[in-house]
mmCIF file of C-alpha atoms and ligand atoms in Angstrom:
data_model
loop_
_atom_site.group_PDB
_atom_site.id
_atom_site.type_symbol
_atom_site.label_atom_id
_atom_site.label_comp_id
_atom_site.label_asym_id
_atom_site.label_seq_id
_atom_site.Cartn_x
_atom_site.Cartn_y
_atom_site.Cartn_z
ATOM 1 C CA MET V 1 105.591 91.139 118.567
ATOM 2 C CA SER V 2 109.054 90.175 117.663
ATOM 3 C CA GLU V 3 111.571 92.461 117.749
ATOM 4 C CA GLN V 4 112.235 92.875 114.070
ATOM 5 C CA ALA V 5 108.268 93.713 113.889
ATOM 6 C CA ALA V 6 108.602 96.097 116.629
ATOM 7 C CA ALA V 7 111.229 98.080 115.016
ATOM 8 C CA ALA V 8 109.742 97.985 111.249
ATOM 9 C CA PRO V 9 108.142 101.505 110.125
ATOM 10 C CA LEU V 10 104.427 101.525 109.896
ATOM 11 C CA VAL V 11 104.781 103.466 107.009
ATOM 12 C CA THR V 12 107.608 102.885 104.227
ATOM 13 C CA VAL V 13 108.624 105.789 102.077
ATOM 14 C CA GLU V 14 109.905 104.768 98.617
ATOM 15 C CA ILE V 15 111.119 107.507 95.698
ATOM 16 C CA ASP V 16 110.974 106.703 92.040
ATOM 17 C CA GLY V 17 111.843 110.244 90.210
ATOM 18 C CA PRO V 18 108.390 112.490 90.794
ATOM 19 C CA VAL V 19 106.680 109.639 92.288
ATOM 20 C CA ALA V 20 106.746 108.645 95.987
ATOM 21 C CA THR V 21 104.880 105.204 96.879
ATOM 22 C CA LEU V 22 103.664 105.537 100.420
ATOM 23 C CA THR V 23 103.280 101.408 101.934
ATOM 24 C CA LEU V 24 100.988 100.634 105.092
ATOM 25 C CA ASN V 25 103.357 98.335 106.712
ATOM 26 C CA ARG V 26 101.140 96.524 109.233
ATOM 27 C CA PRO V 27 100.244 93.291 107.368
ATOM 28 C CA GLU V 28 100.361 91.192 110.626
ATOM 29 C CA LYS V 29 97.419 93.183 111.609
ATOM 30 C CA ARG V 30 95.620 93.458 107.869
ATOM 31 C CA ASN V 31 97.278 97.161 108.114
ATOM 32 C CA ALA V 32 94.441 98.018 110.763
ATOM 33 C CA ILE V 33 94.673 102.046 111.173
ATOM 34 C CA SER V 34 96.028 102.779 114.542
ATOM 35 C CA LEU V 35 97.097 106.744 115.919
ATOM 36 C CA PRO V 36 100.730 105.805 115.572
ATOM 37 C CA LEU V 37 100.157 104.575 111.970
ATOM 38 C CA VAL V 38 97.845 107.800 111.169
ATOM 39 C CA ARG V 39 100.966 109.556 112.307
ATOM 40 C CA ALA V 40 103.531 107.662 110.339
ATOM 41 C CA LEU V 41 101.257 108.311 107.696
ATOM 42 C CA ALA V 42 101.445 112.176 108.227
ATOM 43 C CA ARG V 43 105.340 112.038 108.578
ATOM 44 C CA GLY V 44 105.480 110.125 105.104
ATOM 45 C CA ILE V 45 103.512 113.135 103.490
ATOM 46 C CA GLU V 46 105.321 116.066 105.615
ATOM 47 C CA ASP V 47 108.845 114.740 104.446
ATOM 48 C CA LEU V 48 108.431 114.520 100.998
ATOM 49 C CA THR V 49 110.381 116.661 98.572
ATOM 50 C CA ALA V 50 109.610 119.246 96.168
ATOM 51 C CA GLU V 51 110.495 116.709 93.630
ATOM 52 C CA VAL V 52 108.045 114.499 94.533
ATOM 53 C CA ARG V 53 104.887 115.191 92.136
ATOM 54 C CA VAL V 54 102.572 112.490 92.753
ATOM 55 C CA ILE V 55 101.867 109.732 95.719
ATOM 56 C CA VAL V 56 101.109 105.938 95.378
ATOM 57 C CA LEU V 57 99.267 104.804 98.413
ATOM 58 C CA ALA V 58 99.413 101.377 98.903
ATOM 59 C CA ALA V 59 99.677 98.745 101.634
ATOM 60 C CA ARG V 60 101.697 95.422 102.100
ATOM 61 C CA GLY V 61 99.895 92.115 102.450
ATOM 62 C CA THR V 62 96.983 90.298 100.922
ATOM 63 C CA HIS V 63 94.885 93.125 102.539
ATOM 64 C CA PHE V 64 95.090 97.136 101.956
ATOM 65 C CA SER V 65 93.712 97.944 105.385
ATOM 66 C CA ALA V 66 91.105 96.155 107.788
ATOM 67 C CA GLY V 67 89.953 99.945 108.964
ATOM 68 C CA LEU V 68 90.177 101.473 112.456
ATOM 69 C CA ASP V 69 92.280 99.816 114.899
ATOM 70 C CA LEU V 70 89.327 98.403 116.954
ATOM 71 C CA SER V 71 91.685 97.715 120.272
ATOM 72 C CA GLU V 72 91.766 101.635 120.539
ATOM 73 C CA LEU V 73 88.172 102.373 121.128
ATOM 74 C CA THR V 74 87.671 99.877 123.805
ATOM 75 C CA ALA V 75 89.048 102.398 126.659
ATOM 76 C CA MET V 76 88.416 105.968 124.689
ATOM 77 C CA SER V 77 86.171 108.351 126.593
ATOM 78 C CA ALA V 78 83.693 110.594 124.175
ATOM 79 C CA ALA V 79 86.315 113.252 124.171
ATOM 80 C CA GLU V 80 89.163 111.670 123.402
ATOM 81 C CA GLY V 81 86.722 109.691 120.553
ATOM 82 C CA VAL V 82 86.543 113.355 118.884
ATOM 83 C CA LEU V 83 90.253 113.984 118.796
ATOM 84 C CA HIS V 84 90.974 110.957 117.531
ATOM 85 C CA SER V 85 88.622 111.334 114.905
ATOM 86 C CA HIS V 86 90.249 114.678 113.964
ATOM 87 C CA ALA V 87 93.890 113.111 114.163
ATOM 88 C CA TRP V 88 92.594 110.986 111.277
ATOM 89 C CA TYR V 89 90.512 113.917 109.355
ATOM 90 C CA GLU V 90 94.397 116.022 109.464
ATOM 91 C CA VAL V 91 96.058 113.315 108.037
ATOM 92 C CA PHE V 92 93.759 112.296 105.539
ATOM 93 C CA ALA V 93 93.149 116.144 104.249
ATOM 94 C CA LYS V 94 96.940 116.383 103.350
ATOM 95 C CA LEU V 95 96.270 113.589 101.220
ATOM 96 C CA GLN V 96 93.058 114.558 99.540
ATOM 97 C CA PHE V 97 93.782 118.438 99.712
ATOM 98 C CA GLY V 98 97.786 118.466 99.672
ATOM 99 C CA SER V 99 99.652 119.453 97.093
ATOM 100 C CA ARG V 100 100.271 115.996 95.130
ATOM 101 C CA PRO V 101 98.030 114.009 93.790
ATOM 102 C CA VAL V 102 97.027 110.105 95.320
ATOM 103 C CA VAL V 103 97.096 106.952 93.349
ATOM 104 C CA ALA V 104 95.649 104.287 95.908
ATOM 105 C CA VAL V 105 96.334 100.571 94.718
ATOM 106 C CA LEU V 106 93.663 98.267 96.427
ATOM 107 C CA GLN V 107 93.713 94.644 97.570
ATOM 108 C CA GLY V 108 91.665 92.327 99.673
ATOM 109 C CA ALA V 109 89.639 94.083 102.512
ATOM 110 C CA VAL V 110 89.067 97.931 101.979
ATOM 111 C CA VAL V 111 86.876 98.224 104.845
ATOM 112 C CA GLY V 112 85.659 100.777 107.773
ATOM 113 C CA GLY V 113 88.458 103.327 107.956
ATOM 114 C CA GLY V 114 90.405 101.499 105.281
ATOM 115 C CA LEU V 115 87.862 102.609 102.625
ATOM 116 C CA GLU V 116 87.599 106.290 104.335
ATOM 117 C CA LEU V 117 91.576 106.279 103.688
ATOM 118 C CA ALA V 118 90.998 105.064 100.138
ATOM 119 C CA ALA V 119 88.403 107.463 99.685
ATOM 120 C CA CYS V 120 91.060 110.306 100.033
ATOM 121 C CA ALA V 121 92.556 109.141 96.941
ATOM 122 C CA HIS V 122 91.899 111.173 93.589
ATOM 123 C CA VAL V 123 92.410 107.430 91.499
ATOM 124 C CA ARG V 124 91.707 104.300 93.303
ATOM 125 C CA VAL V 125 93.071 101.189 91.247
ATOM 126 C CA ALA V 126 91.369 97.726 92.725
ATOM 127 C CA GLU V 127 93.150 94.502 91.841
ATOM 128 C CA GLN V 128 90.268 91.454 91.835
ATOM 129 C CA SER V 129 91.048 90.191 94.949
ATOM 130 C CA ALA V 130 89.498 93.891 96.355
ATOM 131 C CA TYR V 131 86.297 94.468 98.263
ATOM 132 C CA PHE V 132 84.582 97.116 100.079
ATOM 133 C CA GLY V 133 82.797 97.222 103.244
ATOM 134 C CA LEU V 134 81.778 99.787 105.959
ATOM 135 C CA PRO V 135 81.179 97.167 109.045
ATOM 136 C CA GLU V 136 80.683 99.880 111.369
ATOM 137 C CA GLY V 137 77.095 99.316 111.949
ATOM 138 C CA GLN V 138 78.174 95.647 113.130
ATOM 139 C CA ARG V 139 80.852 96.840 115.391
ATOM 140 C CA GLY V 140 78.580 99.123 117.201
ATOM 141 C CA ILE V 141 80.092 102.238 116.160
ATOM 142 C CA PHE V 142 79.843 104.655 113.298
ATOM 143 C CA LEU V 143 82.269 106.074 110.261
ATOM 144 C CA GLY V 144 84.956 108.267 112.194
ATOM 145 C CA GLY V 145 87.374 108.855 109.818
ATOM 146 C CA GLY V 146 85.697 111.228 107.162
ATOM 147 C CA GLY V 147 83.466 108.679 105.462
ATOM 148 C CA SER V 148 80.318 109.791 106.041
ATOM 149 C CA VAL V 149 80.989 112.440 103.782
ATOM 150 C CA ARG V 150 84.058 111.399 101.703
ATOM 151 C CA VAL V 151 82.437 107.669 100.570
ATOM 152 C CA SER V 152 78.679 109.156 100.376
ATOM 153 C CA LYS V 153 80.234 112.030 97.779
ATOM 154 C CA LEU V 154 81.590 108.897 95.707
ATOM 155 C CA ILE V 155 78.670 106.329 95.859
ATOM 156 C CA GLY V 156 75.881 108.519 97.004
ATOM 157 C CA PHE V 157 74.056 108.786 100.536
ATOM 158 C CA SER V 158 71.388 105.958 99.607
ATOM 159 C CA ARG V 159 74.321 103.315 99.157
ATOM 160 C CA VAL V 160 76.288 104.182 102.408
ATOM 161 C CA THR V 161 73.107 103.918 104.210
ATOM 162 C CA GLU V 162 72.138 100.537 102.680
ATOM 163 C CA MET V 163 75.878 99.225 103.061
ATOM 164 C CA MET V 164 76.037 100.758 106.584
ATOM 165 C CA LEU V 165 72.657 99.063 107.780
ATOM 166 C CA THR V 166 73.100 95.645 105.932
ATOM 167 C CA GLY V 167 76.761 94.858 106.378
ATOM 168 C CA ARG V 168 76.809 94.623 102.132
ATOM 169 C CA VAL V 169 80.258 94.118 100.724
ATOM 170 C CA TYR V 170 80.824 95.393 97.021
ATOM 171 C CA ASN V 171 83.382 93.377 94.980
ATOM 172 C CA ALA V 172 85.996 94.929 93.091
ATOM 173 C CA SER V 173 83.461 94.691 89.621
ATOM 174 C CA GLU V 174 80.745 96.381 91.477
ATOM 175 C CA ALA V 175 83.126 98.933 93.223
ATOM 176 C CA PHE V 176 83.963 99.884 89.570
ATOM 177 C CA GLN V 177 80.683 100.020 88.327
ATOM 178 C CA ILE V 178 79.083 102.360 91.492
ATOM 179 C CA GLY V 179 82.175 104.773 91.130
ATOM 180 C CA LEU V 180 84.448 103.544 94.464
ATOM 181 C CA ALA V 181 87.068 101.986 91.991
ATOM 182 C CA HIS V 182 88.577 103.863 88.550
ATOM 183 C CA TYR V 183 90.010 101.055 87.264
ATOM 184 C CA THR V 184 90.189 96.819 88.015
ATOM 185 C CA VAL V 185 92.918 95.038 87.191
ATOM 186 C CA ALA V 186 94.287 91.464 87.860
ATOM 187 C CA ASP V 187 95.684 90.527 91.447
ATOM 188 C CA GLY V 188 99.366 91.558 91.510
ATOM 189 C CA ALA V 189 99.038 94.086 88.741
ATOM 190 C CA GLY V 190 98.010 97.016 90.574
ATOM 191 C CA MET V 191 101.002 98.793 91.463
ATOM 192 C CA ALA V 192 102.549 98.456 87.948
ATOM 193 C CA LYS V 193 99.065 100.345 86.903
ATOM 194 C CA ALA V 194 99.346 102.644 89.808
ATOM 195 C CA ARG V 195 102.615 103.550 88.941
ATOM 196 C CA GLU V 196 101.785 103.810 84.866
ATOM 197 C CA LEU V 197 99.061 106.008 85.943
ATOM 198 C CA ALA V 198 101.015 108.203 88.589
ATOM 199 C CA THR V 199 103.944 109.003 86.076
ATOM 200 C CA ARG V 200 100.991 110.189 83.264
ATOM 201 C CA ILE V 201 99.707 112.345 85.995
ATOM 202 C CA ALA V 202 103.535 113.586 86.941
ATOM 203 C CA GLY V 203 103.788 114.847 83.286
ATOM 204 C CA ASN V 204 100.433 116.939 83.213
ATOM 205 C CA ALA V 205 101.429 121.111 83.907
ATOM 206 C CA PRO V 206 101.605 121.575 87.451
ATOM 207 C CA MET V 207 98.870 124.310 87.475
ATOM 208 C CA SER V 208 96.332 121.942 85.733
ATOM 209 C CA ASN V 209 97.082 119.335 88.342
ATOM 210 C CA PHE V 210 96.775 122.253 91.185
ATOM 211 C CA ALA V 211 93.551 123.404 89.571
ATOM 212 C CA ILE V 212 92.313 119.735 89.466
ATOM 213 C CA LEU V 213 92.905 119.135 93.234
ATOM 214 C CA GLN V 214 92.405 122.473 94.618
ATOM 215 C CA ALA V 215 89.326 124.200 92.675
ATOM 216 C CA LEU V 216 87.388 121.215 91.422
ATOM 217 C CA PRO V 217 86.132 120.318 94.834
ATOM 218 C CA LEU V 218 85.646 123.784 95.532
ATOM 219 C CA ILE V 219 83.644 124.339 92.589
ATOM 220 C CA ALA V 220 81.785 121.186 93.504
ATOM 221 C CA GLU V 221 80.573 122.929 96.901
ATOM 222 C CA GLN V 222 79.447 125.559 95.158
ATOM 223 C CA PRO V 223 76.173 127.167 93.896
ATOM 224 C CA MET V 224 76.511 127.099 90.132
ATOM 225 C CA GLY V 225 76.911 130.880 89.747
ATOM 226 C CA HIS V 226 79.943 130.681 92.119
ATOM 227 C CA GLY V 227 81.255 127.488 90.426
ATOM 228 C CA LEU V 228 81.276 128.929 86.996
ATOM 229 C CA MET V 229 83.026 132.118 88.440
ATOM 230 C CA THR V 230 85.593 130.196 90.093
ATOM 231 C CA GLU V 231 86.069 127.790 86.812
ATOM 232 C CA SER V 232 86.712 130.900 84.878
ATOM 233 C CA LEU V 233 89.291 132.405 87.005
ATOM 234 C CA MET V 234 91.135 129.096 87.554
ATOM 235 C CA ALA V 235 90.942 128.631 83.994
ATOM 236 C CA ALA V 236 92.513 132.118 83.121
ATOM 237 C CA VAL V 237 95.051 131.777 85.748
ATOM 238 C CA ALA V 238 96.306 128.209 84.200
ATOM 239 C CA GLN V 239 96.167 129.010 80.515
ATOM 240 C CA SER V 240 98.175 132.066 81.001
ATOM 241 C CA GLU V 241 101.123 129.868 82.412
ATOM 242 C CA PRO V 242 103.966 129.765 79.734
ATOM 243 C CA GLU V 243 103.843 126.431 79.869
ATOM 244 C CA ALA V 244 100.009 126.159 78.967
ATOM 245 C CA LYS V 245 101.040 128.464 75.781
ATOM 246 C CA GLU V 246 103.790 125.764 75.006
ATOM 247 C CA ARG V 247 102.020 122.752 74.982
ATOM 248 C CA MET V 248 99.017 124.193 72.934
ATOM 249 C CA ASP V 249 101.706 125.963 70.243
ATOM 250 C CA ALA V 250 103.149 122.225 70.424
ATOM 251 C CA PHE V 251 99.668 120.609 69.464
ATOM 252 C CA LEU V 252 98.640 123.352 66.791
ATOM 253 C CA ALA V 253 102.450 122.464 65.528
ATOM 254 C CA LYS V 254 101.860 118.796 65.067
ATOM 255 C CA ARG V 255 104.418 118.183 67.614
ATOM 256 C CA ALA V 256 102.119 116.944 70.663
ATOM 257 C CA GLY V 257 99.986 113.358 70.617
ATOM 258 C CA LYS V 258 96.457 113.758 69.459
ATOM 259 C CA VAL V 259 93.650 112.351 71.783
ATOM 260 C CA GLU V 260 93.492 108.487 70.668
ATOM 261 C CA ARG V 261 90.259 106.256 70.889
ATOM 262 C CA ALA V 262 90.607 104.240 74.112
HETATM 263 C C1 1HE M 1 92.900 93.936 114.012
HETATM 264 C C2 1HE M 1 91.791 94.538 112.492
HETATM 265 C C3 1HE M 1 90.910 95.420 113.165
HETATM 266 C C4 1HE M 1 92.297 92.384 111.954
HETATM 267 N N1 1HE M 1 91.413 96.069 114.104
HETATM 268 N N2 1HE M 1 92.863 94.688 115.005
HETATM 269 N N3 1HE M 1 87.196 96.822 110.979
HETATM 270 C C5 1HE M 1 86.395 95.702 110.928
HETATM 271 O O1 1HE M 1 85.463 95.293 111.489
HETATM 272 C C6 1HE M 1 87.101 94.315 109.754
HETATM 273 C C7 1HE M 1 87.892 93.411 111.392
HETATM 274 N N4 1HE M 1 88.974 92.601 110.440
HETATM 275 C C8 1HE M 1 88.525 91.549 109.595
HETATM 276 O O2 1HE M 1 87.714 91.499 109.242
HETATM 277 C C9 1HE M 1 89.507 90.393 109.494
HETATM 278 O O3 1HE M 1 90.811 90.946 110.098
HETATM 279 C C10 1HE M 1 90.041 90.550 107.907
HETATM 280 C C11 1HE M 1 88.746 90.221 106.904
HETATM 281 C C12 1HE M 1 90.329 92.084 107.536
HETATM 282 C C13 1HE M 1 91.171 89.954 107.463
HETATM 283 O O4 1HE M 1 91.236 88.621 108.040
HETATM 284 P P1 1HE M 1 92.329 87.337 108.456
HETATM 285 O O5 1HE M 1 91.739 86.470 108.411
HETATM 286 O O6 1HE M 1 92.935 87.726 107.165
HETATM 287 O O7 1HE M 1 92.595 88.014 109.463
HETATM 288 P P2 1HE M 1 92.885 88.158 110.959
HETATM 289 O O8 1HE M 1 92.939 86.867 111.646
HETATM 290 O O9 1HE M 1 91.281 88.584 111.339
HETATM 291 O O10 1HE M 1 93.257 89.230 111.806
HETATM 292 C C14 1HE M 1 94.826 89.010 112.159
HETATM 293 C C15 1HE M 1 95.045 89.796 113.043
HETATM 294 O O11 1HE M 1 94.992 91.589 112.883
HETATM 295 C C16 1HE M 1 94.347 89.448 114.205
HETATM 296 O O12 1HE M 1 95.382 89.786 115.239
HETATM 297 P P3 1HE M 1 95.812 88.682 115.829
HETATM 298 O O13 1HE M 1 96.728 89.359 117.170
HETATM 299 O O14 1HE M 1 94.811 87.627 116.586
HETATM 300 O O15 1HE M 1 96.950 88.022 114.805
HETATM 301 C C17 1HE M 1 93.107 90.029 114.178
HETATM 302 O O16 1HE M 1 92.466 90.384 115.556
HETATM 303 C C18 1HE M 1 93.857 91.721 113.802
HETATM 304 N N5 1HE M 1 92.953 92.758 112.993
HETATM 305 N N6 1HE M 1 91.354 93.551 111.688
HETATM 306 C C19 1HE M 1 92.142 95.729 115.239
HETATM 307 N N7 1HE M 1 90.469 96.377 112.431
HETATM 308 C C20 1HE M 1 87.594 105.970 111.987
HETATM 309 S S1 1HE M 1 86.203 105.102 112.286
HETATM 310 C C21 1HE M 1 86.418 103.916 111.395
HETATM 311 C C22 1HE M 1 85.544 102.784 112.068
HETATM 312 C C23 1HE M 1 86.332 101.550 111.381
HETATM 313 O O17 1HE M 1 86.902 101.374 110.544
HETATM 314 S S2 1HE M 1 84.961 99.953 111.572
HETATM 315 C C24 1HE M 1 85.650 98.558 110.845
HETATM 316 C C25 1HE M 1 86.743 97.967 111.851
#
């Protein structure tokens, strides 16, 4: 490794108003996720100031991420393996259940742990080059970064089973169709689209974004009666905020935009 590569941060952080872009910066290893990279991601999130309201998660180079750094597993005991997974879970929870919506920009390989990481984002923008796979079965291992839960919730247990058994890879258009990606864009257009979406999200009322990030996933896990109760309580809190009143008044006074046809 060159001296310059050794000194380069594994995750770079760029702030633009309310949007922080966190970029995996290990392109020479196709952004394979090592423990130091996991820690760098954690630090990047923890160090964000209160002004940052949305995160764009991106990766340098032609691949979003080749998944787990396989060189870390070769000499790992079973106990170390459990702790390894939990180190990932801690950081991934900061992304998925933190206070800021996350928009991911995906290109090239989004595989194994890379897909597990992408599944933590709330919005996924896939460039045409993106492809999605879970090659753990072919490597003799199993999901360990939360994918059996998160990816299964996105596309269903049956698709994850088939992907893992057969090594099937979904391209960007297929990923959009099955719900792995929310948007597909031309190669090179992912960052602009992600920043446009992030800016729009940052313009929402804070309590609405809080409810979407914190209440919605809980409600999805609750029995119907509990979910409806949680929803009604969260709705009452959100609508009682002065900002909500102002926004509704603005619409009624014809000062706010209408919902336009797509
Ligand atoms: C790596 C890794 C890695 C690349 N761990 N070093 N993930 C996989 O099974 C995917 C493995 N990677 C690949 O299939 C390919 O690397 C790619 C399709 C992503 C990219 O291909 P390419 O031709 O652009 O790059 P390359 O030549 O294969 O790799 C460049 C370097 O990155 C090379 O190292 P070098 O020192 O020889 O230059 C590769 O060894 C290195 N590299 N991928 C370590 N994954 C928490 S559980 C999650 C479980 C999983 O994620 S399993 C899936 C693992």
